[in-house]
PDB file of C-alpha atoms in Angstrom:
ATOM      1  CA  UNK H   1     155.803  81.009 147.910  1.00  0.00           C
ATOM      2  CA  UNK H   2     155.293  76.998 148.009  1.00  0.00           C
ATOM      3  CA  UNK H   3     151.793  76.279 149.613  1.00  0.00           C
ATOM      4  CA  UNK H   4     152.097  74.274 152.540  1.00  0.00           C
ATOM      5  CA  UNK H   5     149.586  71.277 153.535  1.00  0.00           C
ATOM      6  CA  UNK H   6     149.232  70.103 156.676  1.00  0.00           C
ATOM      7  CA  UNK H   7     146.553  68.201 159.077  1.00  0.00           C
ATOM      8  CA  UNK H   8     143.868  70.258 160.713  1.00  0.00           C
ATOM      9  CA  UNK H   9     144.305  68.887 164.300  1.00  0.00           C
ATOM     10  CA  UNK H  10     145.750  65.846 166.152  1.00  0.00           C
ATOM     11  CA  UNK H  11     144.826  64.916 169.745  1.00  0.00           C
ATOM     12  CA  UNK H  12     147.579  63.415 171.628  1.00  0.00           C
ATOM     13  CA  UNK H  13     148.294  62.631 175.583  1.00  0.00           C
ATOM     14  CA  UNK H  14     150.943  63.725 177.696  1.00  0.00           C
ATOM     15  CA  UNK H  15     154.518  61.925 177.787  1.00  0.00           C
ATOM     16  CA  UNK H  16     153.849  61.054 174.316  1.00  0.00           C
ATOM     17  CA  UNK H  17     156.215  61.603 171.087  1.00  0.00           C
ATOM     18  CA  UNK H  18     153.859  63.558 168.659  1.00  0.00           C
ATOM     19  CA  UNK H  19     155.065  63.708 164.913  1.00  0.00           C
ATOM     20  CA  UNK H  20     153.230  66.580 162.484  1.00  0.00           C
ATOM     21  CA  UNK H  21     153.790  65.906 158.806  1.00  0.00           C
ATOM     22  CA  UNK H  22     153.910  68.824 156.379  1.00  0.00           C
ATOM     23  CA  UNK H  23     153.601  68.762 152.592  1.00  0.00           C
ATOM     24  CA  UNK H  24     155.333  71.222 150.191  1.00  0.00           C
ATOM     25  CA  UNK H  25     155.402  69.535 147.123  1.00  0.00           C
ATOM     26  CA  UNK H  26     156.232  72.616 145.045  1.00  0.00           C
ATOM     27  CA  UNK H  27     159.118  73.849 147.633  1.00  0.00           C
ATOM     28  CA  UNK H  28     161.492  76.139 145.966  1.00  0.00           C
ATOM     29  CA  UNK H  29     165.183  75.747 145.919  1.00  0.00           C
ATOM     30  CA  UNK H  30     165.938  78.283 148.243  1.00  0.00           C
ATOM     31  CA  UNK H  31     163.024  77.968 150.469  1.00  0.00           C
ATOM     32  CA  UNK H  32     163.479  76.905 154.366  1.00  0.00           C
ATOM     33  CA  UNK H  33     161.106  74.573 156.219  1.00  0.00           C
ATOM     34  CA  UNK H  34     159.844  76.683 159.308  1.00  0.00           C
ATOM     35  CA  UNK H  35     157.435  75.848 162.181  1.00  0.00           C
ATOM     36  CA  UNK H  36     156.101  78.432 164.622  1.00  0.00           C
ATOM     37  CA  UNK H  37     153.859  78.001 166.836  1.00  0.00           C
ATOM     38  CA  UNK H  38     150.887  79.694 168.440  1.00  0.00           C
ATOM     39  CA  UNK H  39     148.779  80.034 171.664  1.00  0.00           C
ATOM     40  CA  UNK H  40     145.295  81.467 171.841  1.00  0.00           C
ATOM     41  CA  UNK H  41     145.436  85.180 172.139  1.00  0.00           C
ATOM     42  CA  UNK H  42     149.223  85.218 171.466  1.00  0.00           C
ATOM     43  CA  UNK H  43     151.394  85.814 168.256  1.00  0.00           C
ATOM     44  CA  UNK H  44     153.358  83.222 167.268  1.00  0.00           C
ATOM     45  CA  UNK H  45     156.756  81.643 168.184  1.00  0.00           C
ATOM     46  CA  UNK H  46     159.250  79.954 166.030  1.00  0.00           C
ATOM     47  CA  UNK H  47     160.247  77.035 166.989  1.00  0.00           C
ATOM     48  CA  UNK H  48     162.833  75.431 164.143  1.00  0.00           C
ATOM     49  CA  UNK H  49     164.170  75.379 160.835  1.00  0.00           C
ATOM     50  CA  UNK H  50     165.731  73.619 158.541  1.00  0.00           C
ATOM     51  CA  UNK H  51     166.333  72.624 155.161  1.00  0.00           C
ATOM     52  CA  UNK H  52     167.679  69.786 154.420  1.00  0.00           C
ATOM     53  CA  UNK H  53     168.246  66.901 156.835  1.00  0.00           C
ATOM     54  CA  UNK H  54     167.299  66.784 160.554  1.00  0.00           C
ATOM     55  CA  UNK H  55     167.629  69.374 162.970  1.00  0.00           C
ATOM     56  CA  UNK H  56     167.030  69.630 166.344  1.00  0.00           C
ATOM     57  CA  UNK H  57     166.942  72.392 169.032  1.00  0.00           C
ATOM     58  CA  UNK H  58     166.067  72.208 172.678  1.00  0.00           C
ATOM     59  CA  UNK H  59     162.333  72.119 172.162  1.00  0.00           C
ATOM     60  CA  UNK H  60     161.687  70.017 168.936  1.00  0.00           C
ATOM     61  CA  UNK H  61     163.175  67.727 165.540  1.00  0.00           C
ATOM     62  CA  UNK H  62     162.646  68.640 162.236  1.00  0.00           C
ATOM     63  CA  UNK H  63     163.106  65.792 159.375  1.00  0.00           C
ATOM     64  CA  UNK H  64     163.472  66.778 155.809  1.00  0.00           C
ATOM     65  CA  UNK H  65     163.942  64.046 153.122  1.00  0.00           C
ATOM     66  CA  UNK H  66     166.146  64.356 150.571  1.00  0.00           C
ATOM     67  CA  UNK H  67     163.595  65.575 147.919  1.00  0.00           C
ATOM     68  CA  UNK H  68     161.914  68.255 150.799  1.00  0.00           C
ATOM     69  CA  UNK H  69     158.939  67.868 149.462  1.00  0.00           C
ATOM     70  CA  UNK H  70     157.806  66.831 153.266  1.00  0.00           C
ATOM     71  CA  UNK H  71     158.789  67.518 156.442  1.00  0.00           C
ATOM     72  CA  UNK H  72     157.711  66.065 159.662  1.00  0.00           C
ATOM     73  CA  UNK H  73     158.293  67.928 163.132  1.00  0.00           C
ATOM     74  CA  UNK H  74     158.697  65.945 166.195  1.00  0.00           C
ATOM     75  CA  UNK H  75     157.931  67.023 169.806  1.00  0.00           C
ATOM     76  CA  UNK H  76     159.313  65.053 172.488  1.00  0.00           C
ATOM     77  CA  UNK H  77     157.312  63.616 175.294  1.00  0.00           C
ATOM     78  CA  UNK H  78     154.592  66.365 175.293  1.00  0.00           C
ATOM     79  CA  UNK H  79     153.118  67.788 177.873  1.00  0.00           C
ATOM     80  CA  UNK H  80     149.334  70.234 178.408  1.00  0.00           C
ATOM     81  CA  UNK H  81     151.214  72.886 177.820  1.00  0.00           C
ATOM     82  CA  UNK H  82     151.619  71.846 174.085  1.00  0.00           C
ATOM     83  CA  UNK H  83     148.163  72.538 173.360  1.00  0.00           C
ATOM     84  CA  UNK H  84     148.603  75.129 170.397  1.00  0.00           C
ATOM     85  CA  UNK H  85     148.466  75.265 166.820  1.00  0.00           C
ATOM     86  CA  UNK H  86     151.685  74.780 164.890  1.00  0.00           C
ATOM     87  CA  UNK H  87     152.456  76.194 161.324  1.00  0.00           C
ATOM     88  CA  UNK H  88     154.636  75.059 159.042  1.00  0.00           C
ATOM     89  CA  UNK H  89     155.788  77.280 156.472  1.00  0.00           C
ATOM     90  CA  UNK H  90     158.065  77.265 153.481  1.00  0.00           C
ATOM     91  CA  UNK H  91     160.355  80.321 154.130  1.00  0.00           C
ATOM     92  CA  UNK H  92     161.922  82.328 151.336  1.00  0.00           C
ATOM     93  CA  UNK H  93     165.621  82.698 151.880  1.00  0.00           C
ATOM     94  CA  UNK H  94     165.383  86.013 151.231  1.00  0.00           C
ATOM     95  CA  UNK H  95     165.827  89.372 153.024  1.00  0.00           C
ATOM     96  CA  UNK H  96     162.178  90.029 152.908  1.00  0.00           C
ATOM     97  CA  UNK H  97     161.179  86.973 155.267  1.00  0.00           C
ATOM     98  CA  UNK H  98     157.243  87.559 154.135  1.00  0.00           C
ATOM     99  CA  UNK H  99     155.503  84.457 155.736  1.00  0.00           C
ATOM    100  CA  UNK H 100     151.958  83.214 154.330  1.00  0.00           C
ATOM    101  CA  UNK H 101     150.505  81.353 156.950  1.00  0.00           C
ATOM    102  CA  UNK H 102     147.928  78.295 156.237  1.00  0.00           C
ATOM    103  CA  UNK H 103     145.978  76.628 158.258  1.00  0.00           C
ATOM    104  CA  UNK H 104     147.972  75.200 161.134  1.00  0.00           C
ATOM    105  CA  UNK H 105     147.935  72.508 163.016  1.00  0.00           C
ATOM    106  CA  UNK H 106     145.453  72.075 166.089  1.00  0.00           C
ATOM    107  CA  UNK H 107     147.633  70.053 168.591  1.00  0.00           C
ATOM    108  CA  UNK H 108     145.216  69.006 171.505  1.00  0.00           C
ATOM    109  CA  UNK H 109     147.544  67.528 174.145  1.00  0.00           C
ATOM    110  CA  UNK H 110     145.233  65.573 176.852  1.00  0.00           C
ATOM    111  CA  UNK H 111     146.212  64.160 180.901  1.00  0.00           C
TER     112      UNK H 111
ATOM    113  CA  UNK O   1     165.691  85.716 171.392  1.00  0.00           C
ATOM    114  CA  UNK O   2     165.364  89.437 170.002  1.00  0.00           C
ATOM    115  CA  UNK O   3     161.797  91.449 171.165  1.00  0.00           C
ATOM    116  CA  UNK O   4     158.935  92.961 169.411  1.00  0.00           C
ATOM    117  CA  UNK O   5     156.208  94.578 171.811  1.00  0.00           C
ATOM    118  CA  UNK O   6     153.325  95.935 170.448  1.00  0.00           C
ATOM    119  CA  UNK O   7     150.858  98.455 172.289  1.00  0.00           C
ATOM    120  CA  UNK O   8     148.092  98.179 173.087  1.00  0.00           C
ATOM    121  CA  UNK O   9     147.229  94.971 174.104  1.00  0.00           C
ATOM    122  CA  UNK O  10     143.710  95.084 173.968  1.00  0.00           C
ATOM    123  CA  UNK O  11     141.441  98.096 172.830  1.00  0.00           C
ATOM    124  CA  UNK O  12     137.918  98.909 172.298  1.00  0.00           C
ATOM    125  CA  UNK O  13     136.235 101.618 170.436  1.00  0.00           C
ATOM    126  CA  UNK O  14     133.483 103.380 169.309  1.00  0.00           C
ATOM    127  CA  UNK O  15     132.599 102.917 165.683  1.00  0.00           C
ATOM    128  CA  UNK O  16     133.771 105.723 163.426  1.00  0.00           C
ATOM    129  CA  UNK O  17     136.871 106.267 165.764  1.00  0.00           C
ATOM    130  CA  UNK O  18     140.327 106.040 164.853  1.00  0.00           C
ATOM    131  CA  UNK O  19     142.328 103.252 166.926  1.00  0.00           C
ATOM    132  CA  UNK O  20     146.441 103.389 166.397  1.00  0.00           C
ATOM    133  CA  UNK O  21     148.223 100.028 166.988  1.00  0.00           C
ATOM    134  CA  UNK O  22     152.382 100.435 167.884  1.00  0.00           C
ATOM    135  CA  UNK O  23     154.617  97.466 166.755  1.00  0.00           C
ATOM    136  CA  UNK O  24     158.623  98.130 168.237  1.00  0.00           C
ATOM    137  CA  UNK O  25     161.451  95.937 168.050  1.00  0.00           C
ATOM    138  CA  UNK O  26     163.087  96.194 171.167  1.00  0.00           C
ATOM    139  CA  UNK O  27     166.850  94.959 170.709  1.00  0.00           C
ATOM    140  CA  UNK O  28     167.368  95.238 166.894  1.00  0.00           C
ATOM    141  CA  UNK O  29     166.582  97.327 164.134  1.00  0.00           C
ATOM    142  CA  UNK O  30     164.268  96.199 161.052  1.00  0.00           C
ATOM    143  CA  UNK O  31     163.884  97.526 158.049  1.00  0.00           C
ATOM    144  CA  UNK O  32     160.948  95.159 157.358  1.00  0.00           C
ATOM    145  CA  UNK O  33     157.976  94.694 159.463  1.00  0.00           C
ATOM    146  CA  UNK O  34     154.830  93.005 158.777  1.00  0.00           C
ATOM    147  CA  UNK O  35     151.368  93.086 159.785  1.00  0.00           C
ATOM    148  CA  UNK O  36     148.419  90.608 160.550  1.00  0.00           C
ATOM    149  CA  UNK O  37     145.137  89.658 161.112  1.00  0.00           C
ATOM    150  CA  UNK O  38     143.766  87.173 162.600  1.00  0.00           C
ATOM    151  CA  UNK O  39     139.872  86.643 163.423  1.00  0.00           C
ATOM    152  CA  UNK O  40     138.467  83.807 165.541  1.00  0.00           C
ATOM    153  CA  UNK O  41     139.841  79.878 164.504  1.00  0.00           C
ATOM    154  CA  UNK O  42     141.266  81.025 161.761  1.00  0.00           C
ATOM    155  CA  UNK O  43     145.072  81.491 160.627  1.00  0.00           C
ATOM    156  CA  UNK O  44     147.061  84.398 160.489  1.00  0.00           C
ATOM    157  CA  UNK O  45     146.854  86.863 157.633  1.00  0.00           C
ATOM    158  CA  UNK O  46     148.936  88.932 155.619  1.00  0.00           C
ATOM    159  CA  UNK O  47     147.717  92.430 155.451  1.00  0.00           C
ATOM    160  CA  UNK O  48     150.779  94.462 154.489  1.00  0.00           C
ATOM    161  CA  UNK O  49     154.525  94.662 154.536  1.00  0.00           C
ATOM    162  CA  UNK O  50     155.847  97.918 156.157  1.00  0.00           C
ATOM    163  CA  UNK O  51     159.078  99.567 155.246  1.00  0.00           C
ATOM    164  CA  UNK O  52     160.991 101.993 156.987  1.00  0.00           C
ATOM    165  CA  UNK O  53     161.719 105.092 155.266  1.00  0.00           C
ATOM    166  CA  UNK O  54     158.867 104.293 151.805  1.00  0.00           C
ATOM    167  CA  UNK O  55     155.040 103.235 151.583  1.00  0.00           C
ATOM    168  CA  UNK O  56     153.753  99.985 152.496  1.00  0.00           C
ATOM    169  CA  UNK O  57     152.896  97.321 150.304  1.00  0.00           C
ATOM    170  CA  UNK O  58     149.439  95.680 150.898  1.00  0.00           C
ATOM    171  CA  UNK O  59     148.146  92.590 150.195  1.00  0.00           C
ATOM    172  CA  UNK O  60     145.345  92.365 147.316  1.00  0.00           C
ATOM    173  CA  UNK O  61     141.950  93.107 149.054  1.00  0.00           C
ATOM    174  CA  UNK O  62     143.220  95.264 152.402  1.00  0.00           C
ATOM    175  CA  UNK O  63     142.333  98.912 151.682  1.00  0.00           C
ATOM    176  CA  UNK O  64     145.442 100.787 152.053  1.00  0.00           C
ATOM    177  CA  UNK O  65     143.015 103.871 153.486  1.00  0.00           C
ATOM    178  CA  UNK O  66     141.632 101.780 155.878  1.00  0.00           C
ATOM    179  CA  UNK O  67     144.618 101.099 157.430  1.00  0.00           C
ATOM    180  CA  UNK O  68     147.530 103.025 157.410  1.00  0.00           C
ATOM    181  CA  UNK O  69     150.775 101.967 158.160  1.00  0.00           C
ATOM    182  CA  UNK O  70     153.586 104.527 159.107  1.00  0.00           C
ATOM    183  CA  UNK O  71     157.059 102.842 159.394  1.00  0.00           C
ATOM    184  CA  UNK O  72     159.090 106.461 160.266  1.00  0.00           C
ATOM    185  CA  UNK O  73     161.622 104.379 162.097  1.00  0.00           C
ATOM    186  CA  UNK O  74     164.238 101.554 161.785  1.00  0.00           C
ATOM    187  CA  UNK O  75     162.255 100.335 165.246  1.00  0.00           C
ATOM    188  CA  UNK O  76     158.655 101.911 165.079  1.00  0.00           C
ATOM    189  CA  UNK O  77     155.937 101.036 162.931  1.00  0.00           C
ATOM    190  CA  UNK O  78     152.180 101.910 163.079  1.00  0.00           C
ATOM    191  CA  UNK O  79     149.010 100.348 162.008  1.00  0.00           C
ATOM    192  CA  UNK O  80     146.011 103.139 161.735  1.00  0.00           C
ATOM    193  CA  UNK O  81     142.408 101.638 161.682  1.00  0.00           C
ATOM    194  CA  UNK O  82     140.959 104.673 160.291  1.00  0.00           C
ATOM    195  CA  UNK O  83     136.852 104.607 160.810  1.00  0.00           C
ATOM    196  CA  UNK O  84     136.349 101.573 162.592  1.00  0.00           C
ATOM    197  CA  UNK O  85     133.742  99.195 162.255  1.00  0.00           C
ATOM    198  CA  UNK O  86     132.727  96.539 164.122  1.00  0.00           C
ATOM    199  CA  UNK O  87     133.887  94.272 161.516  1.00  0.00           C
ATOM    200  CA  UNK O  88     137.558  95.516 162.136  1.00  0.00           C
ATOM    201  CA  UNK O  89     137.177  93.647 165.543  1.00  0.00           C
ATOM    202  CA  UNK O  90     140.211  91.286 164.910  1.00  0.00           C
ATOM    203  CA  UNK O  91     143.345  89.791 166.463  1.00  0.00           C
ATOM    204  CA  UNK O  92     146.106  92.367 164.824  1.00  0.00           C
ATOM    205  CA  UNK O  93     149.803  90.738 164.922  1.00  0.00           C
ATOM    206  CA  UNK O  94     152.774  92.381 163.537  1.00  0.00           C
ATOM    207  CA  UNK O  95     156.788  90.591 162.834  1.00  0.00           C
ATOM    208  CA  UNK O  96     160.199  91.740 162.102  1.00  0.00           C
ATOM    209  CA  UNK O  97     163.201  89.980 161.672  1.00  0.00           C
ATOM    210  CA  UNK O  98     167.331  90.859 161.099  1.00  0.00           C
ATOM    211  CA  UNK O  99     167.574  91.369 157.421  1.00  0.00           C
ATOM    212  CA  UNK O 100     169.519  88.374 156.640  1.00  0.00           C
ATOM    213  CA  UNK O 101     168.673  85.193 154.396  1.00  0.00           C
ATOM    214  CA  UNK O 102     166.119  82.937 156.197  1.00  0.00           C
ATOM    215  CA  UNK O 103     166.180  84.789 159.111  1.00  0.00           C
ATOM    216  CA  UNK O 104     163.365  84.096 161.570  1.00  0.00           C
ATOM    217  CA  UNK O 105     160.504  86.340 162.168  1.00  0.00           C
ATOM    218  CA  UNK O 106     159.695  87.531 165.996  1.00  0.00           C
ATOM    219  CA  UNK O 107     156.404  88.307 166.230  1.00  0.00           C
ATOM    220  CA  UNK O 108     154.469  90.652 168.978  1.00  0.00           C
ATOM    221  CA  UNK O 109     152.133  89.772 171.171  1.00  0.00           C
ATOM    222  CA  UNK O 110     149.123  90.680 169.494  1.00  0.00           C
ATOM    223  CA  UNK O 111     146.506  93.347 169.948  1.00  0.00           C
ATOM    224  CA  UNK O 112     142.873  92.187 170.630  1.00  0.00           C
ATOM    225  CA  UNK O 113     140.568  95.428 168.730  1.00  0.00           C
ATOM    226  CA  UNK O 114     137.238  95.203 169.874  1.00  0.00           C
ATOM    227  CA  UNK O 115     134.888  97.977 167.649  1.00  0.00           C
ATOM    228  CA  UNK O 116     131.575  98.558 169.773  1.00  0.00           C
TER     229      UNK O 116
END
């Protein structure tokens, strides 16, 4: 499973456009870019995927370059309810969907 | 989204007591689940991959007698903490997904164990 390197926290302030970069230089071919993210006291949540590209879903855009060994996600205008850590992940395309966390991203959203 | 609940919430025991921890997926069967922990500012952790019907696999360094996981149905598994200790006191977390390629994992809502 490709290790995945991202920035220990940002601090950011409501209504702002908040980027979070992600490195996965040794992505495998048939790994997906995945982002979940997580509240105190709560288990995570996913919030999108891709893997090549850009996506985007209701809450967030993910941007993949073309050699995916980066991937930034992009949340819209965020507000204090933001405030959570975000994990990106390099997801096997597999059946077995095993996910090795690292260490997330703190996301500190302020008024 | 599909739903995995896991019971209890929160629990606190005595040390040397047994504490059980249920992880069920609500709307869909899974063959897989998995199982966390997570202690204070830290990140999530694997501890093992359950499978319904076979043993467990564990991650290198969880005792597999420690903590026993029973996956007896296609929407049940269990986490045992067998003997607790205080430092068990954790954040346990368990996932399943639909067994298809990249499929994403729904996670429960966490159990806070608290050994005393």
């Amino acid at each position: 499973l490709a290790k995945t390197t991202q920035p220990i926290s940002m601090d950011s302030y409501e209504g702002q456009e908040v980027n979070i970069t992600c490195s996965h230089n040794n992505i495998a071919t048939n790994d997906y870019i995945t982002w979940y993210q997580q509240f105190p006291s709560q288990g995570p949540r996913f919030i999108i995927q891709g893997y090549k590209t850009k996506v985007t879903n209701e809450v967030a855009s993910l941007f993949i370059p073309a050699d995916r060994k980066s991937s930034t996600l992009s949340l819209p205008r965020v507000s204090l309810s933001d405030t959570a850590v975000y994990y990106c992940l390099a997801v096997k395309g597999g059946a077995t969907n095993k996910l090795i966390f690292g260490t997330g991203t703190l996301l500190a959203v302020q008024p | 989204g599909a739903v995995v609940s896991q019971h209890p919430s929160w629990v606190i025991c005595k040390s040397g007591t047994s504490v059980k921890i249920e992880c069920r997926s609500l709307d869909f069967q899974a063959t897989t689940m998995f199982w966390y922990r997570q202690f204070p500012k830290q990140s999530l952790m694997l501890m093992a991959t359950s499978n319904e019907g076979s043993k467990a696999t564990y991650e290198q360094g969880v005792e597999k007698d420690k903590f026993l996981i029973n996956h007896a149905s296609l929407t049940l598994s269990t986490l045992t903490v067998t003997s607790a200790h205080p430092e068990d006191s954790s954040f346990y977390i368990c996932s399943a997904s639909y067994d298809r390629d990249g499929a994403e994992a729904f996670f429960g809502q966490g159990t806070r164990l608290t050994v005393v």
